[in-house]
Coordinates of N, CA and C in Angstrom, one line a residue:
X1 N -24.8 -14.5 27.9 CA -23.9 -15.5 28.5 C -24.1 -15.4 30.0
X2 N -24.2 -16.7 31.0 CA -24.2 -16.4 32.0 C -23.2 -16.7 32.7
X3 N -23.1 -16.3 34.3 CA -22.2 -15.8 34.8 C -20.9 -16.5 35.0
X4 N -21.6 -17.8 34.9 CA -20.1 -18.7 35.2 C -19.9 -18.8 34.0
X5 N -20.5 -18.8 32.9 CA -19.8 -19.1 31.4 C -19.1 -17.9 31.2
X6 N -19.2 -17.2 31.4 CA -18.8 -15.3 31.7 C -17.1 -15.7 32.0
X7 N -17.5 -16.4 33.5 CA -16.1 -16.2 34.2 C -15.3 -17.0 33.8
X8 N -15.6 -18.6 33.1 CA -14.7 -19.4 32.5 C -14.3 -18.5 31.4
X9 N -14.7 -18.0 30.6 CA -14.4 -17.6 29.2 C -13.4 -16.5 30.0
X10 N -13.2 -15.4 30.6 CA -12.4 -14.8 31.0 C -11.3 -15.6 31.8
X11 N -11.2 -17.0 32.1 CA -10.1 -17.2 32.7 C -9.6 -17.7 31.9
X12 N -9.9 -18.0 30.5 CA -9.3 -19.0 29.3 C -8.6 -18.1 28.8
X13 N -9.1 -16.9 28.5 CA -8.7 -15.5 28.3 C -6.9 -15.2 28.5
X14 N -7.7 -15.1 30.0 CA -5.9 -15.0 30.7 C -5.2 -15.7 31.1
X15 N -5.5 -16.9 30.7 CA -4.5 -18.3 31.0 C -3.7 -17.9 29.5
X16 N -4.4 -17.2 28.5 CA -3.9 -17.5 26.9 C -2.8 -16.0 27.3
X17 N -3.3 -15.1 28.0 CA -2.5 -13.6 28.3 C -1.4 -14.2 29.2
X18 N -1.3 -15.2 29.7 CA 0.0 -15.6 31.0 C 0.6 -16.4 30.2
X19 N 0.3 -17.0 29.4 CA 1.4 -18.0 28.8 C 1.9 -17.3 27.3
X20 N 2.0 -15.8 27.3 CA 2.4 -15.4 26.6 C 2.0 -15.2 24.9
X21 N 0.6 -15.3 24.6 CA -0.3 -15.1 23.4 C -1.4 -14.3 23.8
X22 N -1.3 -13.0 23.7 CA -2.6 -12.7 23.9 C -4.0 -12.5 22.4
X23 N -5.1 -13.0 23.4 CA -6.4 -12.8 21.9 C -6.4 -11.7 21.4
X24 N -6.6 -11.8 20.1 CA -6.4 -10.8 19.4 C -7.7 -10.5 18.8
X25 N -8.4 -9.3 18.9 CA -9.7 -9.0 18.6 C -9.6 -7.9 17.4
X26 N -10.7 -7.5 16.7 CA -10.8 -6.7 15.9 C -11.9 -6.1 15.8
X27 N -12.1 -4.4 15.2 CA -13.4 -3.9 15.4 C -13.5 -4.2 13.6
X28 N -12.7 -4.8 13.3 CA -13.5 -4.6 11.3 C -12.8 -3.5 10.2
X29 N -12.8 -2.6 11.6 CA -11.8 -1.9 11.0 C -10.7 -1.3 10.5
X30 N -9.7 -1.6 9.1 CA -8.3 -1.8 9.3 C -7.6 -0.5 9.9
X31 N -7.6 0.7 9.7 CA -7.6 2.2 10.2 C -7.9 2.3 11.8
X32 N -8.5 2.1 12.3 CA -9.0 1.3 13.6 C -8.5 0.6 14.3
X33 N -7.7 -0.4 13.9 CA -7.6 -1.2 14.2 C -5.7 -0.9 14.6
X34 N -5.0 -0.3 13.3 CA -3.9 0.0 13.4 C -3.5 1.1 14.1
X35 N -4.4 1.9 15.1 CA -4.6 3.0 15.5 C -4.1 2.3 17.2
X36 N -5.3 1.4 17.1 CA -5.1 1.0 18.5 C -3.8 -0.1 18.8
X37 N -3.1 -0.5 17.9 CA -2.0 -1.5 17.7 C -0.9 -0.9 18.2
X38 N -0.9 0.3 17.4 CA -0.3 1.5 17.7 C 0.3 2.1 18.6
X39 N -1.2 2.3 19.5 CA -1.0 2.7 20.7 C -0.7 1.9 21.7
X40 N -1.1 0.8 21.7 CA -0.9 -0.6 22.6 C 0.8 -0.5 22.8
X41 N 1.4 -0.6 21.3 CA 2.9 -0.7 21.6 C 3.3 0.7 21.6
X42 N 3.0 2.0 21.7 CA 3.7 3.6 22.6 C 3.5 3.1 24.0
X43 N 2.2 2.6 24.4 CA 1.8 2.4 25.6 C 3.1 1.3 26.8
X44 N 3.3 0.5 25.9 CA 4.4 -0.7 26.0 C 5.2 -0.2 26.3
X45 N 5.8 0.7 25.2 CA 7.1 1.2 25.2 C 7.1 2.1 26.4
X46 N 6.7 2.6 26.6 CA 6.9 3.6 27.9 C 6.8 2.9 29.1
X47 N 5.7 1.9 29.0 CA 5.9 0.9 30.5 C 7.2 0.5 30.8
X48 N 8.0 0.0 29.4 CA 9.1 -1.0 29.5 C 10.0 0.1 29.8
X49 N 10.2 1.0 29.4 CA 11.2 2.3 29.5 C 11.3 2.9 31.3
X50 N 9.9 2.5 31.6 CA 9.9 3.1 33.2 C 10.4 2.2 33.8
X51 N 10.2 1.0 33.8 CA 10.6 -0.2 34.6 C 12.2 -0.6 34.5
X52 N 12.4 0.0 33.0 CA 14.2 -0.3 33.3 C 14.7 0.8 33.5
X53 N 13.9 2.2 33.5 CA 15.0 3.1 34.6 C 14.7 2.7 36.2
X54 N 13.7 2.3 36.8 CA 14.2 2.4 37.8 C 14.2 0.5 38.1
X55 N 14.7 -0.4 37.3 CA 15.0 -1.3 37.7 C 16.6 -1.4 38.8
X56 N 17.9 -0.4 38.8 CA 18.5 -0.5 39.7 C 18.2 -0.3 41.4
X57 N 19.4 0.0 41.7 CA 19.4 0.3 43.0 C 18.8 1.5 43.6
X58 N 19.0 2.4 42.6 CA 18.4 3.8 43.1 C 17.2 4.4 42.4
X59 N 16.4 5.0 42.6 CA 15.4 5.1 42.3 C 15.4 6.9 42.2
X60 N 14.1 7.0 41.1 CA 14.0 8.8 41.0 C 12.5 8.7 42.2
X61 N 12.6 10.2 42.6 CA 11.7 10.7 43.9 C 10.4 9.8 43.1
X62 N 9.9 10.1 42.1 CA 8.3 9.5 41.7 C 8.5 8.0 42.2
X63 N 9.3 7.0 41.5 CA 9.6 5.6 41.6 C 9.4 5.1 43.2
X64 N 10.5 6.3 44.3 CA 10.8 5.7 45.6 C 9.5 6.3 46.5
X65 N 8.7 7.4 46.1 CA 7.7 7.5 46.4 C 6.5 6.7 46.3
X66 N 6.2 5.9 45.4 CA 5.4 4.9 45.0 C 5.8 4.0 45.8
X67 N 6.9 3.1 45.5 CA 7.9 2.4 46.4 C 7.6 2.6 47.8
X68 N 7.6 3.6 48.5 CA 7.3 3.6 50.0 C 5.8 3.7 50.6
X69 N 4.4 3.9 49.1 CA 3.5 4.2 49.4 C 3.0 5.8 49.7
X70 N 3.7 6.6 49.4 CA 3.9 8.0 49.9 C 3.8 9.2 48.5
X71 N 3.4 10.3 48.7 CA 3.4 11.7 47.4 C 4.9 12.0 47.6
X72 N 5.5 11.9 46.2 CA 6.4 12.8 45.8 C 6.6 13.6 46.6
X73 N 5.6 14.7 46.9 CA 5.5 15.7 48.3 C 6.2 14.9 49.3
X74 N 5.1 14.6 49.7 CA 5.5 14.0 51.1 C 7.1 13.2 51.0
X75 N 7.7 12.8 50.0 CA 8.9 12.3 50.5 C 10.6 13.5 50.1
X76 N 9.8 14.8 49.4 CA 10.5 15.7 49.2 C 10.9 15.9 51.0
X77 N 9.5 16.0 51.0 CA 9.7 16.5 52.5 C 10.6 15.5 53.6
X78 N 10.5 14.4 53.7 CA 11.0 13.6 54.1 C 12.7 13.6 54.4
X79 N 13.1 13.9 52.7 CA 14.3 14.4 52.4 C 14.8 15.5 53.0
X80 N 14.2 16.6 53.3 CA 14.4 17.8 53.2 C 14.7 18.1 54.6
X81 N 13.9 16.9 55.7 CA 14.5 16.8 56.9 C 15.0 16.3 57.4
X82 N 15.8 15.0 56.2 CA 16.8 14.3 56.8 C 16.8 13.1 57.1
X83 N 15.0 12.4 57.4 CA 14.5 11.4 57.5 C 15.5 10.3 57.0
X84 N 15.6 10.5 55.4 CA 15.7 9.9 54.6 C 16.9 10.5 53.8
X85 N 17.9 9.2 54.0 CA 18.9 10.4 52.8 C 18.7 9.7 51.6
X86 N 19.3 10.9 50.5 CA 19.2 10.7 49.3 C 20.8 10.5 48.6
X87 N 20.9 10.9 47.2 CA 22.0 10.5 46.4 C 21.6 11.8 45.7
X88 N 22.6 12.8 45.6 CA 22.5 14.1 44.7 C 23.3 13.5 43.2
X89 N 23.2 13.5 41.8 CA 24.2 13.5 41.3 C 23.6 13.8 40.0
X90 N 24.2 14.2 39.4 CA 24.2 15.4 38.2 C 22.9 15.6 37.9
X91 N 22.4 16.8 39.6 CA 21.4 17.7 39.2 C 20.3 16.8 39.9
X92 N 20.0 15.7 39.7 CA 19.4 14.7 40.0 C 18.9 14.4 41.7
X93 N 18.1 14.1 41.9 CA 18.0 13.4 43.4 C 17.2 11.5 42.8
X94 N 18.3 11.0 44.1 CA 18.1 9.5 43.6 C 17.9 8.9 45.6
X95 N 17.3 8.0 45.2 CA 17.0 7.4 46.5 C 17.5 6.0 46.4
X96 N 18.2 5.6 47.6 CA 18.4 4.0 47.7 C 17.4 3.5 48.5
X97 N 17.1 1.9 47.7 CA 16.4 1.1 48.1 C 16.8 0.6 49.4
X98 N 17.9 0.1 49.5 CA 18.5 -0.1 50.8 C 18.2 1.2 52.2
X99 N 18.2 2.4 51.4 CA 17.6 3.0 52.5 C 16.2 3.5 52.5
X100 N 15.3 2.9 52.1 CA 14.1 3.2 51.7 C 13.2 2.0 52.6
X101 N 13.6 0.9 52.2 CA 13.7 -0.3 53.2 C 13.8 -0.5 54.5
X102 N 15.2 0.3 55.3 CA 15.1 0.5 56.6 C 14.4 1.4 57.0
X103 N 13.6 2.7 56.5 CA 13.3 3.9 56.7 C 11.8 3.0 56.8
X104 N 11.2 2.2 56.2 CA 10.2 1.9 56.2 C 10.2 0.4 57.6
X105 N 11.4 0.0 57.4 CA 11.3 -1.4 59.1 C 11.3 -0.4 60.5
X106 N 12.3 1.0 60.3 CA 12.6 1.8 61.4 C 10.9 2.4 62.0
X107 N 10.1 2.6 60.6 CA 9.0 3.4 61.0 C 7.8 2.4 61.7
X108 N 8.0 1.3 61.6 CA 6.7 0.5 62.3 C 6.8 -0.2 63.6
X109 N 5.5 0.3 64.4 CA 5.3 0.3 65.6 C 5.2 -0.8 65.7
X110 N 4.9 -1.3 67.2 CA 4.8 -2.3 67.6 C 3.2 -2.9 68.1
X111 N 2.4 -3.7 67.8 CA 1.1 -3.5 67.6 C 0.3 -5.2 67.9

C-alpha cells in the first residue's frame, strides 16, 4: 500500500473510532480473539474507574501530580513545604484543583 493510501485508510479508520464504531478485526482465532476482547474491556474498566475518581474537585497526589506536570515526589515535597496546601481526610491526602491552578499562574515568570 502506498503512503497516501496508507494514510487515507487510517483516517477512515478513525473517523469510524470518533463517531463511536470502532473496526473490528480478528486473528481467526476464537480463544484469541476472546482473550484480547477481554482485556480491551479490564483495560476500559480501569481507564473509566480512574477518570471518575479523580473527575471531582480534588484530586489523589498521582492525579494532581500529572495535572501539574510534576513526580509524585516532587509534589510530596511541594506539600511538605507548604508550597501547596492540601486536604488531609480519612488518612488520605487530596489536592484542590483550585489550588493547583493558582500554584501553577503564581509560579510563571515573566518572559
Amino acid at each position: 500500500m502506498t503512503g497516501e493510501r496508507h494514510h487515507k485508510a487510517n483516517a477512515g479508520a478513525l473517523d469510524q473510532c470518533a463517531g463511536g464504531s470502532l473496526p473490528l478485526s480478528t486473528t481467526g482465532n476464537q480463544g484469541l480473539d476472546a482473550l484480547a476482547d477481554a482485556i480491551a474491556e479490564r483495560v476500559f474498566q480501569r481507564l473509566t474507574a480512574a477518570q471518575e475518581r479523580n473527575r471531582g474537585r480534588l484530586l489523589d497526589v498521582s492525579a494532581a501530580a500529572e495535572y501539574i506536570g510534576r513526580t509524585p515526589t516532587a509534589l510530596r515535597h511541594l506539600i511538605a513545604k507548604k508550597t501547596i496546601p492540601c486536604v488531609r481526610r480519612d488518612g488520605r491526602v487530596q489536592l484542590d484543583r483550585q489550588d493547583l491552578d493558582r500554584w501553577v499562574e503564581l509560579s510563571k515568570t515573566g518572559g
